[in-house]
Amino acid sequence: AQKITQTQPGMFVQEKEAVTLDCTYDTSDQSYGLFWYKQPSSGEMIFLIYQGSYDEQNATEGRYSLNFQKARKSANLVISASQLGDSAMYFCAMRPGGSSNTGKLIFGQGTTLQVKP
Amino acid sequence: DSGVTQTPKHLITATGQRVTLRCSPRSGDLSVYWYQQSLDQGLQFLIQYYNGEERAKGNILERFSAQQFPDLHSELNLSSLELGDSALYFCASSVDPHRTENTIYFGEGSWLTVV
């Protein structure tokens, strides 16, 4: 079964420090996409970063990077130099490929990140 | 701003009633997705349309229905509402659902409260 697991319900980080949010996934597909989204308390779902299963380099977008370890089926999000505005819920999601590709996303349960001043 | 527009942003209605949520996808996006987010169920995929045709169905109740119109906007109809239908309903869109790298962008959501 295709599944995303986020084992950290809540995390704290000091402002200006780096933090890693964990994500593991389960799929038998060779082709798939991995996404991270941020959901602030206002509710909107904001796209952060994408990693393709065939990408050899880890994705980066500004202060966000994705630590992709394909053999371990993990796709951890690293936020560098945390800011107060990073306090939010973070979701890892997978877009299956191959014959099961309808385009929909499978989401993890989310990790709540609190940045302390 | 993701470019996906959802209306209304907030809605309070009584049990047994019917509501319609509306979504305009990003310009150029052909695929529309509906998701439900509740405290106990997390983010659940409801249904997907591609260029006017239903493409995938998830955990969508029979009381719920959706459609995508020729101008690509979509509506999610929720009827015979129950207290448990209270949730945040997201619309999302993407260019091509066949390509895993195409990002799915979400709207700001419609908060539905059933009283």
mmCIF file of C-alpha atoms in Angstrom:
data_model
loop_
_atom_site.group_PDB
_atom_site.id
_atom_site.type_symbol
_atom_site.label_atom_id
_atom_site.label_comp_id
_atom_site.label_asym_id
_atom_site.label_seq_id
_atom_site.Cartn_x
_atom_site.Cartn_y
_atom_site.Cartn_z
ATOM 1 C CA ALA A 1 0.000 0.000 0.000
ATOM 2 C CA GLN A 2 1.157 3.507 -0.730
ATOM 3 C CA LYS A 3 1.656 5.464 2.427
ATOM 4 C CA ILE A 4 3.401 8.502 3.889
ATOM 5 C CA THR A 5 4.557 8.450 7.504
ATOM 6 C CA GLN A 6 5.521 11.493 9.532
ATOM 7 C CA THR A 7 6.554 10.286 12.968
ATOM 8 C CA GLN A 8 6.981 13.665 14.659
ATOM 9 C CA PRO A 9 3.622 15.133 15.692
ATOM 10 C CA GLY A 10 5.314 18.238 17.078
ATOM 11 C CA MET A 11 8.747 19.853 16.941
ATOM 12 C CA PHE A 12 10.362 22.875 18.556
ATOM 13 C CA VAL A 13 13.312 24.806 17.170
ATOM 14 C CA GLN A 14 15.110 27.926 18.272
ATOM 15 C CA GLU A 15 14.966 30.884 15.931
ATOM 16 C CA LYS A 16 17.904 30.953 13.459
ATOM 17 C CA GLU A 17 18.667 27.277 13.964
ATOM 18 C CA ALA A 18 18.135 24.492 11.411
ATOM 19 C CA VAL A 19 15.480 21.817 11.833
ATOM 20 C CA THR A 20 14.765 18.515 10.080
ATOM 21 C CA LEU A 21 11.246 17.191 9.651
ATOM 22 C CA ASP A 22 11.074 13.477 8.970
ATOM 23 C CA CYS A 23 9.115 11.739 6.239
ATOM 24 C CA THR A 24 9.176 8.142 5.094
ATOM 25 C CA TYR A 25 7.145 6.720 2.272
ATOM 26 C CA ASP A 26 6.042 3.367 0.983
ATOM 27 C CA THR A 27 5.476 2.620 -2.675
ATOM 28 C CA SER A 28 6.329 -0.065 -5.191
ATOM 29 C CA ASP A 29 6.320 2.442 -8.047
ATOM 30 C CA GLN A 30 9.640 3.315 -9.687
ATOM 31 C CA SER A 31 8.421 6.746 -10.683
ATOM 32 C CA TYR A 32 6.901 9.055 -8.104
ATOM 33 C CA GLY A 33 7.084 12.589 -6.809
ATOM 34 C CA LEU A 34 7.550 13.812 -3.268
ATOM 35 C CA PHE A 35 6.264 17.153 -2.039
ATOM 36 C CA TRP A 36 6.307 19.232 1.101
ATOM 37 C CA TYR A 37 3.579 21.692 1.960
ATOM 38 C CA LYS A 38 3.289 24.240 4.761
ATOM 39 C CA GLN A 39 -0.016 25.006 6.436
ATOM 40 C CA PRO A 40 0.007 28.075 8.719
ATOM 41 C CA SER A 41 -2.708 28.594 11.287
ATOM 42 C CA SER A 42 -4.689 30.601 8.725
ATOM 43 C CA GLY A 43 -5.290 27.324 6.895
ATOM 44 C CA GLU A 44 -3.919 27.719 3.393
ATOM 45 C CA MET A 45 -1.714 24.969 1.968
ATOM 46 C CA ILE A 46 1.533 26.371 0.580
ATOM 47 C CA PHE A 47 3.798 24.376 -1.756
ATOM 48 C CA LEU A 48 7.415 24.361 -0.574
ATOM 49 C CA ILE A 49 9.540 21.883 -2.486
ATOM 50 C CA TYR A 50 9.445 18.943 -4.878
ATOM 51 C CA GLN A 51 11.710 15.906 -5.355
ATOM 52 C CA GLY A 52 11.349 13.425 -8.193
ATOM 53 C CA SER A 53 12.221 9.793 -7.690
ATOM 54 C CA TYR A 54 14.752 9.908 -10.532
ATOM 55 C CA ASP A 55 16.379 13.149 -9.402
ATOM 56 C CA GLU A 56 19.962 12.453 -8.396
ATOM 57 C CA GLN A 57 20.450 15.716 -6.557
ATOM 58 C CA ASN A 58 18.575 16.803 -3.467
ATOM 59 C CA ALA A 59 16.055 19.556 -4.184
ATOM 60 C CA THR A 60 16.595 23.009 -2.717
ATOM 61 C CA GLU A 61 14.363 26.078 -2.623
ATOM 62 C CA GLY A 62 15.812 28.964 -0.671
ATOM 63 C CA ARG A 63 15.973 27.954 2.995
ATOM 64 C CA TYR A 64 14.278 24.639 2.258
ATOM 65 C CA SER A 65 16.111 21.529 1.177
ATOM 66 C CA LEU A 66 15.021 17.960 0.852
ATOM 67 C CA ASN A 67 17.251 15.179 2.135
ATOM 68 C CA PHE A 68 16.251 12.399 -0.252
ATOM 69 C CA GLN A 69 17.447 8.883 0.568
ATOM 70 C CA LYS A 70 15.812 6.631 -1.962
ATOM 71 C CA ALA A 71 17.061 3.297 -0.605
ATOM 72 C CA ARG A 72 15.696 4.174 2.825
ATOM 73 C CA LYS A 73 12.535 5.665 1.293
ATOM 74 C CA SER A 74 12.905 8.856 3.213
ATOM 75 C CA ALA A 75 12.414 12.459 2.141
ATOM 76 C CA ASN A 76 13.194 14.698 5.085
ATOM 77 C CA LEU A 77 12.652 18.444 4.910
ATOM 78 C CA VAL A 78 15.448 20.629 6.230
ATOM 79 C CA ILE A 79 14.681 24.238 7.090
ATOM 80 C CA SER A 80 17.760 26.338 7.646
ATOM 81 C CA ALA A 81 17.908 29.529 9.712
ATOM 82 C CA SER A 82 14.410 29.110 11.162
ATOM 83 C CA GLN A 83 12.205 32.174 11.380
ATOM 84 C CA LEU A 84 9.172 32.856 13.567
ATOM 85 C CA GLY A 85 7.044 32.760 10.438
ATOM 86 C CA ASP A 86 8.034 29.131 9.896
ATOM 87 C CA SER A 87 5.766 28.093 12.759
ATOM 88 C CA ALA A 88 3.128 25.981 11.028
ATOM 89 C CA MET A 89 2.019 22.458 10.214
ATOM 90 C CA TYR A 90 4.159 20.741 7.590
ATOM 91 C CA PHE A 91 2.885 17.958 5.355
ATOM 92 C CA CYS A 92 4.865 15.467 3.336
ATOM 93 C CA ALA A 93 3.020 14.101 0.314
ATOM 94 C CA MET A 94 3.631 11.605 -2.457
ATOM 95 C CA ARG A 95 2.338 11.565 -5.980
ATOM 96 C CA PRO A 96 2.445 7.997 -7.271
ATOM 97 C CA GLY A 97 3.556 7.363 -10.817
ATOM 98 C CA GLY A 98 3.219 4.521 -13.226
ATOM 99 C CA SER A 99 -0.116 2.820 -13.746
ATOM 100 C CA SER A 100 -1.444 4.151 -10.444
ATOM 101 C CA ASN A 101 -0.788 7.737 -11.441
ATOM 102 C CA THR A 102 -4.005 9.700 -11.323
ATOM 103 C CA GLY A 103 -2.165 12.759 -10.154
ATOM 104 C CA LYS A 104 -3.611 12.821 -6.651
ATOM 105 C CA LEU A 105 -1.431 13.316 -3.592
ATOM 106 C CA ILE A 106 -1.164 10.989 -0.628
ATOM 107 C CA PHE A 107 -0.484 12.966 2.545
ATOM 108 C CA GLY A 108 1.176 12.175 5.834
ATOM 109 C CA GLN A 109 -0.376 13.195 9.144
ATOM 110 C CA GLY A 110 1.729 16.309 9.405
ATOM 111 C CA THR A 111 4.269 17.757 11.835
ATOM 112 C CA THR A 112 3.592 20.908 13.823
ATOM 113 C CA LEU A 113 6.680 23.098 14.026
ATOM 114 C CA GLN A 114 7.026 25.807 16.655
ATOM 115 C CA VAL A 115 9.867 28.305 16.313
ATOM 116 C CA LYS A 116 10.943 29.843 19.608
ATOM 117 C CA PRO A 117 12.303 33.395 19.733
ATOM 118 C CA ASP B 1 -1.033 33.546 -3.848
ATOM 119 C CA SER B 2 -1.258 30.103 -5.492
ATOM 120 C CA GLY B 3 -3.588 31.264 -8.251
ATOM 121 C CA VAL B 4 -6.298 28.802 -7.192
ATOM 122 C CA THR B 5 -9.436 30.639 -6.077
ATOM 123 C CA GLN B 6 -12.002 29.160 -3.756
ATOM 124 C CA THR B 7 -15.311 30.589 -2.614
ATOM 125 C CA PRO B 8 -16.746 30.989 -0.083
ATOM 126 C CA LYS B 9 -13.919 31.173 2.449
ATOM 127 C CA HIS B 10 -16.215 30.535 5.389
ATOM 128 C CA LEU B 11 -19.648 28.966 5.538
ATOM 129 C CA ILE B 12 -21.925 28.127 8.446
ATOM 130 C CA THR B 13 -24.998 26.073 7.740
ATOM 131 C CA ALA B 14 -27.484 23.813 9.504
ATOM 132 C CA THR B 15 -27.690 20.038 9.432
ATOM 133 C CA GLY B 16 -29.690 18.695 6.515
ATOM 134 C CA GLN B 17 -28.852 21.627 4.284
ATOM 135 C CA ARG B 18 -26.989 21.692 0.960
ATOM 136 C CA VAL B 19 -24.024 23.869 0.024
ATOM 137 C CA THR B 20 -21.919 24.431 -3.062
ATOM 138 C CA LEU B 21 -18.206 25.178 -2.951
ATOM 139 C CA ARG B 22 -16.645 26.766 -5.982
ATOM 140 C CA CYS B 23 -13.118 26.582 -7.342
ATOM 141 C CA SER B 24 -11.282 28.337 -10.145
ATOM 142 C CA PRO B 25 -8.013 26.603 -11.030
ATOM 143 C CA ARG B 26 -4.762 28.326 -11.935
ATOM 144 C CA SER B 27 -4.643 29.654 -15.450
ATOM 145 C CA GLY B 28 -3.647 26.837 -17.773
ATOM 146 C CA ASP B 29 -4.294 24.039 -15.297
ATOM 147 C CA LEU B 30 -6.585 21.335 -16.622
ATOM 148 C CA SER B 31 -6.854 19.141 -13.551
ATOM 149 C CA VAL B 32 -8.811 19.958 -10.406
ATOM 150 C CA TYR B 33 -8.720 18.045 -7.138
ATOM 151 C CA TRP B 34 -10.910 18.269 -4.055
ATOM 152 C CA TYR B 35 -9.608 17.391 -0.591
ATOM 153 C CA GLN B 36 -11.258 17.391 2.813
ATOM 154 C CA GLN B 37 -9.269 18.170 5.947
ATOM 155 C CA SER B 38 -10.731 17.333 9.326
ATOM 156 C CA LEU B 39 -9.138 16.917 12.735
ATOM 157 C CA ASP B 40 -9.859 13.215 12.997
ATOM 158 C CA GLN B 41 -9.325 12.140 9.366
ATOM 159 C CA GLY B 42 -6.490 14.391 8.277
ATOM 160 C CA LEU B 43 -6.264 15.266 4.581
ATOM 161 C CA GLN B 44 -8.514 13.050 2.494
ATOM 162 C CA PHE B 45 -8.662 13.009 -1.284
ATOM 163 C CA LEU B 46 -12.230 13.285 -2.499
ATOM 164 C CA ILE B 47 -12.290 13.497 -6.273
ATOM 165 C CA GLN B 48 -10.329 14.638 -9.312
ATOM 166 C CA TYR B 49 -11.375 16.041 -12.669
ATOM 167 C CA TYR B 50 -9.280 16.450 -15.771
ATOM 168 C CA ASN B 51 -10.488 18.653 -18.595
ATOM 169 C CA GLY B 52 -14.105 18.168 -17.607
ATOM 170 C CA GLU B 53 -14.001 14.437 -17.012
ATOM 171 C CA GLU B 54 -13.912 12.626 -13.691
ATOM 172 C CA ARG B 55 -10.515 10.954 -13.398
ATOM 173 C CA ALA B 56 -10.246 9.547 -9.906
ATOM 174 C CA LYS B 57 -12.474 9.091 -6.929
ATOM 175 C CA GLY B 58 -11.396 8.852 -3.329
ATOM 176 C CA ASN B 59 -13.288 8.803 -0.065
ATOM 177 C CA ILE B 60 -16.194 10.841 -1.316
ATOM 178 C CA LEU B 61 -19.581 10.237 0.277
ATOM 179 C CA GLU B 62 -22.626 9.595 -1.885
ATOM 180 C CA ARG B 63 -24.135 12.791 -0.460
ATOM 181 C CA PHE B 64 -21.298 14.707 -2.118
ATOM 182 C CA SER B 65 -20.905 15.334 -5.816
ATOM 183 C CA ALA B 66 -18.690 17.447 -8.010
ATOM 184 C CA GLN B 67 -18.272 18.562 -11.567
ATOM 185 C CA GLN B 68 -15.862 20.495 -13.739
ATOM 186 C CA PHE B 69 -17.330 22.890 -16.260
ATOM 187 C CA PRO B 70 -16.128 23.722 -19.800
ATOM 188 C CA ASP B 71 -14.356 26.834 -18.482
ATOM 189 C CA LEU B 72 -12.521 24.432 -16.097
ATOM 190 C CA HIS B 73 -13.933 25.810 -12.889
ATOM 191 C CA SER B 74 -15.267 23.189 -10.530
ATOM 192 C CA GLU B 75 -17.997 22.908 -7.940
ATOM 193 C CA LEU B 76 -18.302 20.552 -4.999
ATOM 194 C CA ASN B 77 -21.863 19.977 -3.839
ATOM 195 C CA LEU B 78 -22.446 18.753 -0.300
ATOM 196 C CA SER B 79 -25.994 17.740 0.610
ATOM 197 C CA SER B 80 -27.893 16.418 3.635
ATOM 198 C CA LEU B 81 -25.132 17.893 5.724
ATOM 199 C CA GLU B 82 -24.185 16.314 9.030
ATOM 200 C CA LEU B 83 -22.165 17.681 11.917
ATOM 201 C CA GLY B 84 -19.269 15.440 10.880
ATOM 202 C CA ASP B 85 -19.025 17.183 7.521
ATOM 203 C CA SER B 86 -17.582 20.230 9.255
ATOM 204 C CA ALA B 87 -14.106 20.549 7.781
ATOM 205 C CA LEU B 88 -11.757 22.573 5.633
ATOM 206 C CA TYR B 89 -12.347 21.777 1.978
ATOM 207 C CA PHE B 90 -9.489 22.380 -0.408
ATOM 208 C CA CYS B 91 -9.483 22.694 -4.123
ATOM 209 C CA ALA B 92 -6.187 22.176 -5.907
ATOM 210 C CA SER B 93 -5.084 22.250 -9.508
ATOM 211 C CA SER B 94 -2.250 21.087 -11.720
ATOM 212 C CA VAL B 95 -1.308 21.291 -15.359
ATOM 213 C CA ASP B 96 -0.986 17.640 -16.234
ATOM 214 C CA PRO B 97 -1.867 14.855 -13.812
ATOM 215 C CA HIS B 98 0.135 12.357 -15.850
ATOM 216 C CA ARG B 99 3.458 13.904 -14.917
ATOM 217 C CA THR B 100 4.565 13.306 -11.339
ATOM 218 C CA GLU B 101 6.671 16.449 -11.290
ATOM 219 C CA ASN B 102 3.780 18.777 -11.967
ATOM 220 C CA THR B 103 3.154 20.622 -8.746
ATOM 221 C CA ILE B 104 -0.335 20.603 -7.312
ATOM 222 C CA TYR B 105 -1.249 24.066 -6.052
ATOM 223 C CA PHE B 106 -3.898 24.520 -3.403
ATOM 224 C CA GLY B 107 -6.451 27.216 -2.844
ATOM 225 C CA GLU B 108 -6.950 28.841 0.548
ATOM 226 C CA GLY B 109 -9.744 26.437 1.384
ATOM 227 C CA SER B 110 -13.390 26.777 2.329
ATOM 228 C CA TRP B 111 -14.149 26.415 6.017
ATOM 229 C CA LEU B 112 -17.474 24.642 6.437
ATOM 230 C CA THR B 113 -19.168 24.556 9.808
ATOM 231 C CA VAL B 114 -22.352 22.523 10.175
ATOM 232 C CA VAL B 115 -24.422 23.394 13.250
#
